[in-house]
mmCIF file of C-alpha atoms in Angstrom:
data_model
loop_
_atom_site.group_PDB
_atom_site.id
_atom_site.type_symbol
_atom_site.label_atom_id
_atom_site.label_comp_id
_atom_site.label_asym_id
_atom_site.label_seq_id
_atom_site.Cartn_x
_atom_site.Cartn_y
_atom_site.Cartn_z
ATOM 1 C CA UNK A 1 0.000 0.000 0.000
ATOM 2 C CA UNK A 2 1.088 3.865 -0.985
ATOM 3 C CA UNK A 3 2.415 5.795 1.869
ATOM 4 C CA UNK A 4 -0.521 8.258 2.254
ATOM 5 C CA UNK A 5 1.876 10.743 3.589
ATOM 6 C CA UNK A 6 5.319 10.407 1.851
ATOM 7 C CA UNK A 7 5.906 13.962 3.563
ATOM 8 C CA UNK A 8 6.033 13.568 6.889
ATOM 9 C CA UNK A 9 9.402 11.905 8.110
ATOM 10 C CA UNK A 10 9.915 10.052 11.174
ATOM 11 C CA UNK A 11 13.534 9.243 11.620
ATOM 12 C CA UNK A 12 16.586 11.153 10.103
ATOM 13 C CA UNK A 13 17.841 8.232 7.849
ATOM 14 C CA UNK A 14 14.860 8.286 5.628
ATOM 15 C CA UNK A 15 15.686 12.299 5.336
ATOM 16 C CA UNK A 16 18.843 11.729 4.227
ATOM 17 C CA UNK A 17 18.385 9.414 2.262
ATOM 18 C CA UNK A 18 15.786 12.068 0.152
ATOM 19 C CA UNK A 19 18.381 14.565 0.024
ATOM 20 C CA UNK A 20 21.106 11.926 -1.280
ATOM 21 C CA UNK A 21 19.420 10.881 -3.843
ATOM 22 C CA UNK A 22 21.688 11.845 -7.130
ATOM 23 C CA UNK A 23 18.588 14.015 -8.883
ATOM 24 C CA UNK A 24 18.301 15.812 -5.354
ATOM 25 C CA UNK A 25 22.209 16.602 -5.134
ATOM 26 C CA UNK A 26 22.071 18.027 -8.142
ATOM 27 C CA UNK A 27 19.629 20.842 -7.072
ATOM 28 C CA UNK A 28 21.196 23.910 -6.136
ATOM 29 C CA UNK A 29 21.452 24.696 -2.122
ATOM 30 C CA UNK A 30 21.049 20.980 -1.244
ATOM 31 C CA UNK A 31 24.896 19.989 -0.528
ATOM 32 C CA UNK A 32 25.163 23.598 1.089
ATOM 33 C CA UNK A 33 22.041 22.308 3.196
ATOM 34 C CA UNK A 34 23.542 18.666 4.344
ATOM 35 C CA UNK A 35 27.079 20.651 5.016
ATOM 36 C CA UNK A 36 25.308 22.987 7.545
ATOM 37 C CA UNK A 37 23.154 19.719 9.461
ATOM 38 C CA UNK A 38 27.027 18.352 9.508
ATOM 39 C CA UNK A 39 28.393 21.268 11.000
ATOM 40 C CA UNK A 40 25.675 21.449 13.445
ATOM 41 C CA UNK A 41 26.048 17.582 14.908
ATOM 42 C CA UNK A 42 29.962 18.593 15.139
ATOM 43 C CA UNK A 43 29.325 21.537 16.963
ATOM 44 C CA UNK A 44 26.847 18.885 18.945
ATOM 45 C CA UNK A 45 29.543 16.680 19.686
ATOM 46 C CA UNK A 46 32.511 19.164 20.563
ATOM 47 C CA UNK A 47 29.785 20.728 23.754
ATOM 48 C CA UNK A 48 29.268 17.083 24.793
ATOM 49 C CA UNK A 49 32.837 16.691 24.770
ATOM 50 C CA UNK A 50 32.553 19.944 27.143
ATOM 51 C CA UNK A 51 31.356 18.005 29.915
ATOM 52 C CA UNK A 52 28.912 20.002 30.862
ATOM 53 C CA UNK A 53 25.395 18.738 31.729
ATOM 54 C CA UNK A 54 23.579 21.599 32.524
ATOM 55 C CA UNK A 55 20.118 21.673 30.785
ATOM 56 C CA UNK A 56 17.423 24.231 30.950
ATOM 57 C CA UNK A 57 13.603 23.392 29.614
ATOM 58 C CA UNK A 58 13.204 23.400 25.914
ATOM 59 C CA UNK A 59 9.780 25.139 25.124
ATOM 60 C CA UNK A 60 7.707 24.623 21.598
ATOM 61 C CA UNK A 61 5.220 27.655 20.529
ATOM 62 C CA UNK A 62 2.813 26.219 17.968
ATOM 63 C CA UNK A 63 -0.199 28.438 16.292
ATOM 64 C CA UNK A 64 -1.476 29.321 12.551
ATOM 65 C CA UNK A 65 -0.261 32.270 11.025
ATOM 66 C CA UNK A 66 -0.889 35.055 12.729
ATOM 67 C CA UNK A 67 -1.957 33.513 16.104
ATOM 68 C CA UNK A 68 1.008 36.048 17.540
ATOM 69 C CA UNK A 69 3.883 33.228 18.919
ATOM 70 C CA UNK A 70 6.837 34.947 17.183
ATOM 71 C CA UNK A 71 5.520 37.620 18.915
ATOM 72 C CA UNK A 72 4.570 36.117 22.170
ATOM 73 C CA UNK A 73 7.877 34.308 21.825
ATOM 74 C CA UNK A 74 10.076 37.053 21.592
ATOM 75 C CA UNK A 75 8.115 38.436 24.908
ATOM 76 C CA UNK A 76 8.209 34.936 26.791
ATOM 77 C CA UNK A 77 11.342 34.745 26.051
ATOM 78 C CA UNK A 78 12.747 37.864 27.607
ATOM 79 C CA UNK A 79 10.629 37.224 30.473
ATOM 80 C CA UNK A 80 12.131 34.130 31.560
ATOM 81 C CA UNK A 81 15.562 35.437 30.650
ATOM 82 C CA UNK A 82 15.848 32.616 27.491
ATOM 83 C CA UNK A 83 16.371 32.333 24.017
ATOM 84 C CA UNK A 84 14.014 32.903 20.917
ATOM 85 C CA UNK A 85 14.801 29.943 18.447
ATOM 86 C CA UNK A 86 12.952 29.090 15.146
ATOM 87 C CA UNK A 87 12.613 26.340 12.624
ATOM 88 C CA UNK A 88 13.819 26.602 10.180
ATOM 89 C CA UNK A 89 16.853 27.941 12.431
ATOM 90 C CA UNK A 90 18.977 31.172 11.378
ATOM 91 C CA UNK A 91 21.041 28.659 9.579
ATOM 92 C CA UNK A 92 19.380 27.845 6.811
ATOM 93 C CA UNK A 93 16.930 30.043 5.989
ATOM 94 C CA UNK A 94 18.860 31.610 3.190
ATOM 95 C CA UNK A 95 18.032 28.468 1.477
ATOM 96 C CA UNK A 96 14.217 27.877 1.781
ATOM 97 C CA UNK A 97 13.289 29.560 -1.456
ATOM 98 C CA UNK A 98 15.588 27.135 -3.123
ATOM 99 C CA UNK A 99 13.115 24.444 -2.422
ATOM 100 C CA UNK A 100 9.493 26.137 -3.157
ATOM 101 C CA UNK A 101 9.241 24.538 -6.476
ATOM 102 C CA UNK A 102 9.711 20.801 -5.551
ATOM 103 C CA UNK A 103 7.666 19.531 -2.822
ATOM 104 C CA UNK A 104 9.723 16.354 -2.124
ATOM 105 C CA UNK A 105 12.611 18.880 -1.173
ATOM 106 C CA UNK A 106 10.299 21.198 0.391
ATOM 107 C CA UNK A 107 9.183 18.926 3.002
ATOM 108 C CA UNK A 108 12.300 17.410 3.179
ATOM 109 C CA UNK A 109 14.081 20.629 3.821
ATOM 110 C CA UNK A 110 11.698 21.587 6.715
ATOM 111 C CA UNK A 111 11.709 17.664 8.341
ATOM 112 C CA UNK A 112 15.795 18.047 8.543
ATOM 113 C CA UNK A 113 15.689 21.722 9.631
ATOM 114 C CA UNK A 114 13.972 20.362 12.717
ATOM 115 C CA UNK A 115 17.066 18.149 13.243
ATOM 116 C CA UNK A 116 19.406 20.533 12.817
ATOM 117 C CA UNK A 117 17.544 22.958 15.611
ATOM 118 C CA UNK A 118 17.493 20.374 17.603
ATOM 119 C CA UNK A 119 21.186 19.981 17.296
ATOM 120 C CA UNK A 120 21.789 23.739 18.147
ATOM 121 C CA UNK A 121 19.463 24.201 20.833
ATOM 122 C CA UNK A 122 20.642 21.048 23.312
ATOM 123 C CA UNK A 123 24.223 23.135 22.890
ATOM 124 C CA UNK A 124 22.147 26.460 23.715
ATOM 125 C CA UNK A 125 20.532 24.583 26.413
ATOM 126 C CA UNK A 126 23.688 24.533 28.472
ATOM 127 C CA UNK A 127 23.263 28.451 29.185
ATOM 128 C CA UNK A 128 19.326 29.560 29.274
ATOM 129 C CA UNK A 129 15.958 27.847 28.657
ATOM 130 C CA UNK A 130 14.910 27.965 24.365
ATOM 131 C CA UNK A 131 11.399 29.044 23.440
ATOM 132 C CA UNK A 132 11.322 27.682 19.626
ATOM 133 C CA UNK A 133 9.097 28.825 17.272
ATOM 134 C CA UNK A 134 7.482 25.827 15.360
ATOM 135 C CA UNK A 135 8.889 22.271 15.616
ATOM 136 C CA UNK A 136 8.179 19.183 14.555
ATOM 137 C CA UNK A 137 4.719 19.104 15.437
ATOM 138 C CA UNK A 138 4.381 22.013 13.128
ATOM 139 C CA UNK A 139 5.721 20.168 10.165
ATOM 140 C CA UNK A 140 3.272 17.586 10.730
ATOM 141 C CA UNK A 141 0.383 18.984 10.798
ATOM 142 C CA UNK A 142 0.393 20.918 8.021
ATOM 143 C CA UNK A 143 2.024 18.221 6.023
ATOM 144 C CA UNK A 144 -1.209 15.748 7.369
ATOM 145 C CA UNK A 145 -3.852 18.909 6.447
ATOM 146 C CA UNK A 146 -1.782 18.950 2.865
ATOM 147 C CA UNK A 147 -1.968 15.371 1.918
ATOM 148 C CA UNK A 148 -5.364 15.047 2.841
ATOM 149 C CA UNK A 149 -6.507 18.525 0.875
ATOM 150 C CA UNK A 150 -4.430 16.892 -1.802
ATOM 151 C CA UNK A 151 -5.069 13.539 -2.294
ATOM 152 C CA UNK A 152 -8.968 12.512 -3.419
ATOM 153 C CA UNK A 153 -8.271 8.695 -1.804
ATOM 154 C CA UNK A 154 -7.694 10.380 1.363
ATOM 155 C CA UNK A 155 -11.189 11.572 3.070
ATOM 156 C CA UNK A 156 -10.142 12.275 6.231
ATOM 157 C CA UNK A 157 -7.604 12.686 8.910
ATOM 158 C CA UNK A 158 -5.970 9.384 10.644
ATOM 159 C CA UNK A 159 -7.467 8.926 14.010
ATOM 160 C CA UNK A 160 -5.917 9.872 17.203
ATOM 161 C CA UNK A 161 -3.433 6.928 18.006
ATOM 162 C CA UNK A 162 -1.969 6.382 14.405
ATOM 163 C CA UNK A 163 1.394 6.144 14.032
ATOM 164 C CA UNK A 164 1.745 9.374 11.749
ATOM 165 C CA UNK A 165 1.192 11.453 15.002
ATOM 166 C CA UNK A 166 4.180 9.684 16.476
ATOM 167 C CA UNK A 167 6.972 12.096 17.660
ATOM 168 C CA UNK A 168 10.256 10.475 15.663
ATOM 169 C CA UNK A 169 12.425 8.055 18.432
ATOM 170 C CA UNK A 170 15.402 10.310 17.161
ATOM 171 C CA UNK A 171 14.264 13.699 17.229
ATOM 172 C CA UNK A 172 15.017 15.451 20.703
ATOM 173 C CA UNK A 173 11.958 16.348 22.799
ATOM 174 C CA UNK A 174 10.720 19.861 24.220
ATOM 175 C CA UNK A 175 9.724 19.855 27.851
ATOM 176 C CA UNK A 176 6.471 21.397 26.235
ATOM 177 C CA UNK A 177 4.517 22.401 23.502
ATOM 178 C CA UNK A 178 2.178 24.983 23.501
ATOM 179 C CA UNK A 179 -0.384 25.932 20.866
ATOM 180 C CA UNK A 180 -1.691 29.656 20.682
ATOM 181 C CA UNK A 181 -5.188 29.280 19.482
ATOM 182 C CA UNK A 182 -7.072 32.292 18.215
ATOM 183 C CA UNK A 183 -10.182 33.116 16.140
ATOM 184 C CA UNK A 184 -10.133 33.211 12.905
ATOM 185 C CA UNK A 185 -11.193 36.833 13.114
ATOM 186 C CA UNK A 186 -8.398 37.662 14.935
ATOM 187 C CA UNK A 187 -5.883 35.517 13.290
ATOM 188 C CA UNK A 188 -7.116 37.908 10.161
ATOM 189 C CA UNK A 189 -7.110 41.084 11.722
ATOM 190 C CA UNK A 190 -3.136 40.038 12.990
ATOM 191 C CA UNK A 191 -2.462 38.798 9.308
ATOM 192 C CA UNK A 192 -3.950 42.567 7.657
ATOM 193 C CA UNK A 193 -0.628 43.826 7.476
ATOM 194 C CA UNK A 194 0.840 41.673 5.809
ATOM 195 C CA UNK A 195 1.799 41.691 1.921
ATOM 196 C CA UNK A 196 3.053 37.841 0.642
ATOM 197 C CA UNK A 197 1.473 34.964 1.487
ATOM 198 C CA UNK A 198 2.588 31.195 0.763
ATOM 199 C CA UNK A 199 0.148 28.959 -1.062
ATOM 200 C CA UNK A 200 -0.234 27.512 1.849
ATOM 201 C CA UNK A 201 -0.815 30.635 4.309
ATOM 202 C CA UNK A 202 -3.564 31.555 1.484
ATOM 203 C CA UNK A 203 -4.921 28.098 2.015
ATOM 204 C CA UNK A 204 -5.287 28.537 5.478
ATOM 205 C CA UNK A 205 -7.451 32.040 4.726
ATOM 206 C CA UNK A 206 -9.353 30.555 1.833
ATOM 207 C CA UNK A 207 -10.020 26.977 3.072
ATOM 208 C CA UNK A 208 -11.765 26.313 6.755
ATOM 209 C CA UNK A 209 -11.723 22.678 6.736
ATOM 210 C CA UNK A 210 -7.776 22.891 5.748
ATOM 211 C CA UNK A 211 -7.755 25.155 8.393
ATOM 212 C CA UNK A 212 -9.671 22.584 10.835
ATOM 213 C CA UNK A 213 -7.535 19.769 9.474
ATOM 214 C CA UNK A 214 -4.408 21.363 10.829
ATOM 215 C CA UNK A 215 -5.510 22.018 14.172
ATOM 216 C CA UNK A 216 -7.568 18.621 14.242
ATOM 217 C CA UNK A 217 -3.835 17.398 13.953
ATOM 218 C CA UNK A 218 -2.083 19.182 16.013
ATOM 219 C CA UNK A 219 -4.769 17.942 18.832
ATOM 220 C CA UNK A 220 -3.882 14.363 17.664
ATOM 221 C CA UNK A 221 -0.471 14.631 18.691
ATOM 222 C CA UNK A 222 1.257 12.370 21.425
ATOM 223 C CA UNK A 223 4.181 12.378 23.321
ATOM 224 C CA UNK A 224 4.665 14.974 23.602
ATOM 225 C CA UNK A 225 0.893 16.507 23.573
ATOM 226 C CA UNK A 226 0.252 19.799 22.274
ATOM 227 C CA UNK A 227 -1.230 22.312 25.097
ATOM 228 C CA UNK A 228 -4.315 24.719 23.650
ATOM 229 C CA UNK A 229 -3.610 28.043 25.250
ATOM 230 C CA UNK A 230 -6.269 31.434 24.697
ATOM 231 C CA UNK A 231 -4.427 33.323 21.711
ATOM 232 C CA UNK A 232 -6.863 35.841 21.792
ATOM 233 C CA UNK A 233 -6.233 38.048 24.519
ATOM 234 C CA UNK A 234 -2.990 40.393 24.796
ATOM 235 C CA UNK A 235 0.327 39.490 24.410
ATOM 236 C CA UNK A 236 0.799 40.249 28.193
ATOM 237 C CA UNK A 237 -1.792 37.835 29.469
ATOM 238 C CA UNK A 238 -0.795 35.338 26.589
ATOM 239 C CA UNK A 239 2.781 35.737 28.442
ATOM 240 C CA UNK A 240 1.349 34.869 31.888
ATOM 241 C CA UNK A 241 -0.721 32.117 30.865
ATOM 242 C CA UNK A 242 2.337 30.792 29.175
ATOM 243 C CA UNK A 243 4.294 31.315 32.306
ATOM 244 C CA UNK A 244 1.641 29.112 34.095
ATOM 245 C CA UNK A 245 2.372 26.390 32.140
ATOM 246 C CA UNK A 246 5.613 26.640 31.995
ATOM 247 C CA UNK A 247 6.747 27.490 35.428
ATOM 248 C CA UNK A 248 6.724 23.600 36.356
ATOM 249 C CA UNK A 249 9.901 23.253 34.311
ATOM 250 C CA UNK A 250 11.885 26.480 35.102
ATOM 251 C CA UNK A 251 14.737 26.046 37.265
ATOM 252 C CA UNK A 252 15.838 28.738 40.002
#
């Protein structure tokens, strides 16, 4: 039987083995992109060589477009004195547009950018807690909500407790993830500013049961679980409900 979702990636061989692929390697950006997840795991090994085994918590913000976590995350992350990280990480964003055109690279570009932020933050993790923007729960969702918008066999989502919600055994785990959930009139008003969309940012706009799919699969998610938070009130009381949540894992 077809793999129904041939997107979403659940170990980092069977990314790798995507990008190696000799029609792959031949794409501009894609060497440039398995030279940076190299440097990364050396840069990995060299702190573990350190000695040091100091850890702080590892938070995940999830939310649609315009549900406010970079923003919230910029905030939260001041406020507990951490780190704002992303996926794709700093690293390699200069090379997402190289991608847009091929959606086997496209998702494969996104599944190993998770790996490779995962690789910076445990180093980063040594000095102050991380609040990451988007992880691997991210990825999946959408990539679910895609296949099934795209794929006439496919009627629904997988139920809660299929394997495709199944955080990978070698991707490190956050301490928690957090989803900002806001109306849809607010997620527009937050989003009215803004000039370029994605085809897939317009298909969350244009399409509500593309819209319900991803969230539908985001609350699917196990181990870890994604935590709903109130996106719609101000960033301040986001920040404090967020601190709630959080608090449990902050060290003095």
């Amino acid at each position: 039987m077809t793999n129904p979702f041939p997107s979403i990636y659940h170990s980092l061989d069977s990314i790798l083995n995507i990008l190696k692929k000799p029609e792959n390697l031949a794409v501009h950006g894609v060497t440039e992109l398995l030279q940076i997840y190299e440097g990364a795991k050396e840069n990995k090994k060299k702190s573990d060589a350190s000695g040091d085994s100091r850890r702080h918590p590892f938070i995940v913000l999830e939310g649609l477009d315009g549900s406010g976590k970079s923003t919230v995350g910029l905030r939260f992350a001041k406020k507990i004195n951490g780190i704002k990280w992303q996926t794709p990480p700093e690293s390699i964003k200069h090379l997402r547009s190289l991608t847009d055109e091929n959606r086997v690279l496209f998702s494969a570009y996104y599944s190993l950018g998770n790996y490779i932020a995962a690789l910076e933050v445990q180093v980063a993790l040594k000095d102050k807690p991380i609040v990451m923007d988007r992880y691997w729960h991210s990825t999946t969702a959408f990539g679910i909500a895609q296949a099934v918008n795209d794929n006439e066999d496919l009627q629904e989502l997988p139920p809660k407790g299929d394997q495709v919600y199944c955080w990978p055994e070698d991707l490190y785990k956050p301490d928690v993830a957090i989803f900002l959930d806001v109306d849809e009139s607010v997620r527009l008003q937050r989003l009215s500013r803004r000039k370029e969309f994605t085809a897939q940012e317009n298909l969350l706009k244009s399409s509500p049961e593309f819209r319900n799919n991803v969230i539908s699969a985001y609350k699917n998610m196990t181990n870890p679980e994604v935590i709903f938070v109130n996106g719609n009130n101000s960033f301040e009381t986001e920040c404090e409900e967020l601190y709630a949540v959080v608090k449990p894992f902050l060290t003095d």
